[in-house]
Amino acid sequence: MRTTGIAAAAWLISLAILAAGLGCQNAKDTQNLREGYGALDQRNYDRAIAAADDYLKKYPTGNGAAEAAYLRGRAFEQRTKGSDAEANANLREARASYEKALTLMPPRQLEGYIRTSLGNVAYWLNDFGAAEINWTAAYEKLDPGDLKSWVLYRTGLSQQRLGKWEAADDTFAQVEKEFPKSEPAARAVSHQGARAFYVQVAAFSSPQPAENLVNTLRKQGFPVGRFEKKEKGLQLVMAGPIKRYDEAVVMRNRLGEQFRDAVIVP
C-alpha cells in the first residue's frame, strides 16, 4: 500500500496549537473536540471522525467548525487502508472535509495547515494542479521549519508532473536556497534538470546483466535503455523518455506485470 506523504511526521500538527483555541460554544463541546484531536494523535481515527461529526452537526458554521472539519479530514487522510479502493475513498472524504473547512473562515495559521493537507490528498489523487495551487497558497501561511520546506519541495514535484519543467527547476532551486542542508533540499538536487519521465525497472552493479535485460525488453517492444548512475556505480534499466506523467503511469503499469518494483522517475 502507498502512503499519503513523503514524510508522515512532517504533516503532524500539534494538538496544543489547534485545540487550545477552538472557541467552542460550551465546555462539553470544547472537551469533546479536544478529545477528538487526542484520538487522532492515538490513531483512533473512527473516534476522531465521530467527534468532528458531532461538533459539525451541532454547529455547522460556528466557532470551531473549521477546526472540526480539519480534524475530520486528517482522520480520513490517515485512516488505515485495506485496499487501493479504500485508500482513494478515504482521500476523497478527506478532500471534501478540507474544502469544507476552507469555507468556514479559518484563521491564517489553520488555513495554512488545511491547504497543506488539501494539497497532499490532491497529489495522491493525481490532481497535481490542485496540489500546486494549495501548496503554493499554504507556503506563505506556514511558519519556517520542516513542514514549510516539504511543502515547497512537493510543489516542485507537482509542477514536474504537470510538465512545468522550468517552473519546477525554479522551485527546487528555491528549496536549496531557503532550506540548505535539509532533506527536501537534497532531494531537490536530484530532480533538477529533468525534462521527461522514465520508468526504472532494475538496477545492476555491472553493465552486462543490464544490457541483457535491455535486449530482452526491447524484443518485447518496450523503449528501454541502459543508464549509468556514476555516484553509486549502478547500471539502470529504464523505459523512456516519456513526456506526460499519465503516459508514464501507463508504461509503469505495463512493466509492473514483470517488475513489481518499477517506479517512475523523477
PDB file of N, CA, C and O in Angstrom, residues 22 24 33 37 48-49 51-57 59 63-74 97 101 104 110:
ATOM      1  N   LEU A  22      -9.934  26.570  20.244  1.00  0.00           N
ATOM      2  CA  LEU A  22     -11.111  26.177  19.479  1.00  0.00           C
ATOM      3  C   LEU A  22     -12.259  27.159  19.611  1.00  0.00           C
ATOM      4  O   LEU A  22     -13.014  27.384  18.663  1.00  0.00           O
ATOM      5  N   CYS A  24     -15.166  26.863  21.241  1.00  0.00           N
ATOM      6  CA  CYS A  24     -16.451  26.191  21.058  1.00  0.00           C
ATOM      7  C   CYS A  24     -17.541  26.847  21.904  1.00  0.00           C
ATOM      8  O   CYS A  24     -17.275  27.637  22.793  1.00  0.00           O
ATOM      9  N   LEU A  33     -14.222  17.952  21.308  1.00  0.00           N
ATOM     10  CA  LEU A  33     -13.390  18.167  20.136  1.00  0.00           C
ATOM     11  C   LEU A  33     -11.914  17.998  20.471  1.00  0.00           C
ATOM     12  O   LEU A  33     -11.140  17.459  19.674  1.00  0.00           O
ATOM     13  N   TYR A  37      -9.098  15.384  18.786  1.00  0.00           N
ATOM     14  CA  TYR A  37      -7.709  15.580  18.373  1.00  0.00           C
ATOM     15  C   TYR A  37      -6.783  14.616  19.107  1.00  0.00           C
ATOM     16  O   TYR A  37      -5.802  14.117  18.547  1.00  0.00           O
ATOM     17  N   ALA A  48     -11.995  10.016  16.223  1.00  0.00           N
ATOM     18  CA  ALA A  48     -11.744  11.393  15.797  1.00  0.00           C
ATOM     19  C   ALA A  48     -12.830  11.859  14.827  1.00  0.00           C
ATOM     20  O   ALA A  48     -13.328  12.986  14.928  1.00  0.00           O
ATOM     21  N   ILE A  49     -13.198  10.997  13.889  1.00  0.00           N
ATOM     22  CA  ILE A  49     -14.244  11.345  12.921  1.00  0.00           C
ATOM     23  C   ILE A  49     -15.568  11.573  13.634  1.00  0.00           C
ATOM     24  O   ILE A  49     -16.304  12.526  13.336  1.00  0.00           O
ATOM     25  N   ALA A  51     -16.068  12.554  16.705  1.00  0.00           N
ATOM     26  CA  ALA A  51     -16.019  13.816  17.442  1.00  0.00           C
ATOM     27  C   ALA A  51     -16.231  15.004  16.513  1.00  0.00           C
ATOM     28  O   ALA A  51     -16.961  15.951  16.833  1.00  0.00           O
ATOM     29  N   ALA A  52     -15.597  14.945  15.342  1.00  0.00           N
ATOM     30  CA  ALA A  52     -15.763  16.033  14.369  1.00  0.00           C
ATOM     31  C   ALA A  52     -17.193  16.096  13.852  1.00  0.00           C
ATOM     32  O   ALA A  52     -17.793  17.182  13.771  1.00  0.00           O
ATOM     33  N   ASP A  53     -17.754  14.955  13.524  1.00  0.00           N
ATOM     34  CA  ASP A  53     -19.126  14.924  13.016  1.00  0.00           C
ATOM     35  C   ASP A  53     -20.116  15.433  14.057  1.00  0.00           C
ATOM     36  O   ASP A  53     -21.076  16.142  13.734  1.00  0.00           O
ATOM     37  N   ASP A  54     -19.895  15.061  15.318  1.00  0.00           N
ATOM     38  CA  ASP A  54     -20.787  15.502  16.390  1.00  0.00           C
ATOM     39  C   ASP A  54     -20.769  17.021  16.511  1.00  0.00           C
ATOM     40  O   ASP A  54     -21.820  17.661  16.632  1.00  0.00           O
ATOM     41  N   TYR A  55     -19.576  17.599  16.445  1.00  0.00           N
ATOM     42  CA  TYR A  55     -19.488  19.051  16.560  1.00  0.00           C
ATOM     43  C   TYR A  55     -20.130  19.743  15.355  1.00  0.00           C
ATOM     44  O   TYR A  55     -20.884  20.709  15.500  1.00  0.00           O
ATOM     45  N   LEU A  56     -19.829  19.235  14.154  1.00  0.00           N
ATOM     46  CA  LEU A  56     -20.351  19.873  12.951  1.00  0.00           C
ATOM     47  C   LEU A  56     -21.868  19.753  12.851  1.00  0.00           C
ATOM     48  O   LEU A  56     -22.531  20.624  12.273  1.00  0.00           O
ATOM     49  N   LYS A  57     -22.420  18.695  13.412  1.00  0.00           N
ATOM     50  CA  LYS A  57     -23.876  18.548  13.421  1.00  0.00           C
ATOM     51  C   LYS A  57     -24.513  19.615  14.297  1.00  0.00           C
ATOM     52  O   LYS A  57     -25.562  20.180  13.956  1.00  0.00           O
ATOM     53  N   TYR A  59     -22.931  22.562  15.350  1.00  0.00           N
ATOM     54  CA  TYR A  59     -22.505  23.914  14.987  1.00  0.00           C
ATOM     55  C   TYR A  59     -21.881  23.905  13.592  1.00  0.00           C
ATOM     56  O   TYR A  59     -20.657  24.012  13.451  1.00  0.00           O
ATOM     57  N   ASN A  63     -18.142  28.799  15.824  1.00  0.00           N
ATOM     58  CA  ASN A  63     -16.740  28.830  16.230  1.00  0.00           C
ATOM     59  C   ASN A  63     -16.244  27.407  16.417  1.00  0.00           C
ATOM     60  O   ASN A  63     -16.890  26.592  17.074  1.00  0.00           O
ATOM     61  N   GLY A  64     -15.125  27.094  15.828  1.00  0.00           N
ATOM     62  CA  GLY A  64     -14.582  25.747  15.919  1.00  0.00           C
ATOM     63  C   GLY A  64     -14.976  24.837  14.776  1.00  0.00           C
ATOM     64  O   GLY A  64     -14.465  23.726  14.670  1.00  0.00           O
ATOM     65  N   ALA A  65     -15.895  25.282  13.900  1.00  0.00           N
ATOM     66  CA  ALA A  65     -16.334  24.420  12.800  1.00  0.00           C
ATOM     67  C   ALA A  65     -15.185  24.127  11.837  1.00  0.00           C
ATOM     68  O   ALA A  65     -15.050  23.000  11.344  1.00  0.00           O
ATOM     69  N   ALA A  66     -14.360  25.121  11.557  1.00  0.00           N
ATOM     70  CA  ALA A  66     -13.225  24.890  10.654  1.00  0.00           C
ATOM     71  C   ALA A  66     -12.264  23.873  11.260  1.00  0.00           C
ATOM     72  O   ALA A  66     -11.755  22.988  10.559  1.00  0.00           O
ATOM     73  N   GLU A  67     -12.026  23.983  12.580  1.00  0.00           N
ATOM     74  CA  GLU A  67     -11.156  23.026  13.254  1.00  0.00           C
ATOM     75  C   GLU A  67     -11.745  21.617  13.203  1.00  0.00           C
ATOM     76  O   GLU A  67     -11.024  20.630  13.029  1.00  0.00           O
ATOM     77  N   ALA A  68     -13.065  21.521  13.374  1.00  0.00           N
ATOM     78  CA  ALA A  68     -13.723  20.215  13.336  1.00  0.00           C
ATOM     79  C   ALA A  68     -13.628  19.594  11.948  1.00  0.00           C
ATOM     80  O   ALA A  68     -13.359  18.396  11.797  1.00  0.00           O
ATOM     81  N   ALA A  69     -13.857  20.403  10.911  1.00  0.00           N
ATOM     82  CA  ALA A  69     -13.765  19.890   9.537  1.00  0.00           C
ATOM     83  C   ALA A  69     -12.332  19.466   9.219  1.00  0.00           C
ATOM     84  O   ALA A  69     -12.102  18.466   8.526  1.00  0.00           O
ATOM     85  N   TYR A  70     -11.372  20.229   9.733  1.00  0.00           N
ATOM     86  CA  TYR A  70      -9.964  19.864   9.529  1.00  0.00           C
ATOM     87  C   TYR A  70      -9.640  18.549  10.233  1.00  0.00           C
ATOM     88  O   TYR A  70      -8.972  17.671   9.657  1.00  0.00           O
ATOM     89  N   LEU A  71     -10.131  18.392  11.461  1.00  0.00           N
ATOM     90  CA  LEU A  71      -9.939  17.145  12.194  1.00  0.00           C
ATOM     91  C   LEU A  71     -10.517  15.972  11.414  1.00  0.00           C
ATOM     92  O   LEU A  71      -9.884  14.918  11.286  1.00  0.00           O
ATOM     93  N   ARG A  72     -11.704  16.151  10.882  1.00  0.00           N
ATOM     94  CA  ARG A  72     -12.352  15.083  10.105  1.00  0.00           C
ATOM     95  C   ARG A  72     -11.501  14.703   8.896  1.00  0.00           C
ATOM     96  O   ARG A  72     -11.299  13.526   8.583  1.00  0.00           O
ATOM     97  N   GLY A  73     -10.988  15.717   8.198  1.00  0.00           N
ATOM     98  CA  GLY A  73     -10.141  15.452   7.043  1.00  0.00           C
ATOM     99  C   GLY A  73      -8.866  14.721   7.419  1.00  0.00           C
ATOM    100  O   GLY A  73      -8.455  13.761   6.748  1.00  0.00           O
ATOM    101  N   ARG A  74      -8.217  15.148   8.515  1.00  0.00           N
ATOM    102  CA  ARG A  74      -6.984  14.495   8.949  1.00  0.00           C
ATOM    103  C   ARG A  74      -7.235  13.024   9.278  1.00  0.00           C
ATOM    104  O   ARG A  74      -6.424  12.156   8.965  1.00  0.00           O
ATOM    105  N   SER A  97     -13.667  17.272   3.258  1.00  0.00           N
ATOM    106  CA  SER A  97     -13.636  17.910   4.573  1.00  0.00           C
ATOM    107  C   SER A  97     -12.720  19.131   4.570  1.00  0.00           C
ATOM    108  O   SER A  97     -13.051  20.170   5.150  1.00  0.00           O
ATOM    109  N   ALA A 101     -13.678  22.974   5.241  1.00  0.00           N
ATOM    110  CA  ALA A 101     -13.003  23.767   6.264  1.00  0.00           C
ATOM    111  C   ALA A 101     -12.594  25.142   5.722  1.00  0.00           C
ATOM    112  O   ALA A 101     -12.666  26.147   6.442  1.00  0.00           O
ATOM    113  N   LEU A 104     -15.122  27.947   5.975  1.00  0.00           N
ATOM    114  CA  LEU A 104     -15.569  28.298   7.325  1.00  0.00           C
ATOM    115  C   LEU A 104     -14.694  29.351   7.986  1.00  0.00           C
ATOM    116  O   LEU A 104     -14.633  29.444   9.213  1.00  0.00           O
ATOM    117  N   LEU A 110      -4.323  28.165  10.671  1.00  0.00           N
ATOM    118  CA  LEU A 110      -5.082  26.957  10.381  1.00  0.00           C
ATOM    119  C   LEU A 110      -5.301  26.808   8.883  1.00  0.00           C
ATOM    120  O   LEU A 110      -5.234  25.702   8.341  1.00  0.00           O
TER     121      LEU A 110
END
